[in-house]
C-alpha positions in Angstrom: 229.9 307.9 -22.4 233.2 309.7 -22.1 234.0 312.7 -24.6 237.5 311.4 -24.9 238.6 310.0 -28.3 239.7 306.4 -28.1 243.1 306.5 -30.3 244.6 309.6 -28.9 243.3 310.4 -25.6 242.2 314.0 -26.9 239.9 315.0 -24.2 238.4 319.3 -22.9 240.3 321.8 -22.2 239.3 324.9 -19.3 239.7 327.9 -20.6 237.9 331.3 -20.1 235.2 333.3 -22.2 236.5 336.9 -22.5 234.1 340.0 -22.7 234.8 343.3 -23.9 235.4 344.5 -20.3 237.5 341.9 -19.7 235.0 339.6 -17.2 236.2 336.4 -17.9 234.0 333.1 -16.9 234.9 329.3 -17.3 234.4 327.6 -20.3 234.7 324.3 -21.9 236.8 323.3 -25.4 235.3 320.1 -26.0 237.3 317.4 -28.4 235.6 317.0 -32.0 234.5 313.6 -31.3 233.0 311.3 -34.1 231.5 307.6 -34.1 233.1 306.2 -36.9 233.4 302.3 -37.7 235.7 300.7 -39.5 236.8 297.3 -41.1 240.2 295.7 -39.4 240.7 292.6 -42.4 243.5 290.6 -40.4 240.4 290.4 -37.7 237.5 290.5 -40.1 235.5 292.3 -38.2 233.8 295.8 -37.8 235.0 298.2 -34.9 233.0 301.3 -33.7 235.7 304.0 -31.9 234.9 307.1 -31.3 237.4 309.5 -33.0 238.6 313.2 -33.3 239.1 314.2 -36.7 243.4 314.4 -35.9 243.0 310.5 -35.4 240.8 310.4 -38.4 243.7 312.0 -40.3 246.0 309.8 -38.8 244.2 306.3 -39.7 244.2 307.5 -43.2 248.0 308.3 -43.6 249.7 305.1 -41.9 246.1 302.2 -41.8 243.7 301.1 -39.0 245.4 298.3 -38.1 248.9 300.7 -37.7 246.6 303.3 -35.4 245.1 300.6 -33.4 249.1 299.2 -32.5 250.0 302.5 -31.3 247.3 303.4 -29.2 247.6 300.1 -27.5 251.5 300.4 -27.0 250.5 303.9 -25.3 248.0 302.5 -23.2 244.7 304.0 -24.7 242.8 300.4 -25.8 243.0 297.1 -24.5 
């Protein structure tokens, strides 16, 4: 299972861990990720996505049902 969030397409970053002597080795900023369902009523049905908190945000300002159009207009469900 991918760590990529299913209504924004928030996925790691590369970046670097810095020492005091300035080493600097790879490391990974992963996405905060969480399986979350919820109830679409013009379907009548439970969905499970897995979503970052920013999407979380999102489906709580504009609706599920909004959230789910968008990310299907930019190409991120079927």
């Amino acid at each position: 299972m991918s760590k990529v969030c299913e209504l924004t397409g928030k996925k790691a970053m590369v970046g670097n861990n810095v020492s005091h002597a300035m080493n600097k080795t790879k490391r990974r900023f992963e996405a905060n990720l969480f399986k979350k369902r919820f109830y679409i009523p013009e379907e009548d049905k439970w969905v499970t996505l897995k979503v970052s908190t920013s999407a979380l945000k999102t489906i709580n300002k504009i609706g599920i049902s909004a959230a789910l159009k968008k990310a299907r207009t930019n190409g991120l469900l079927k």
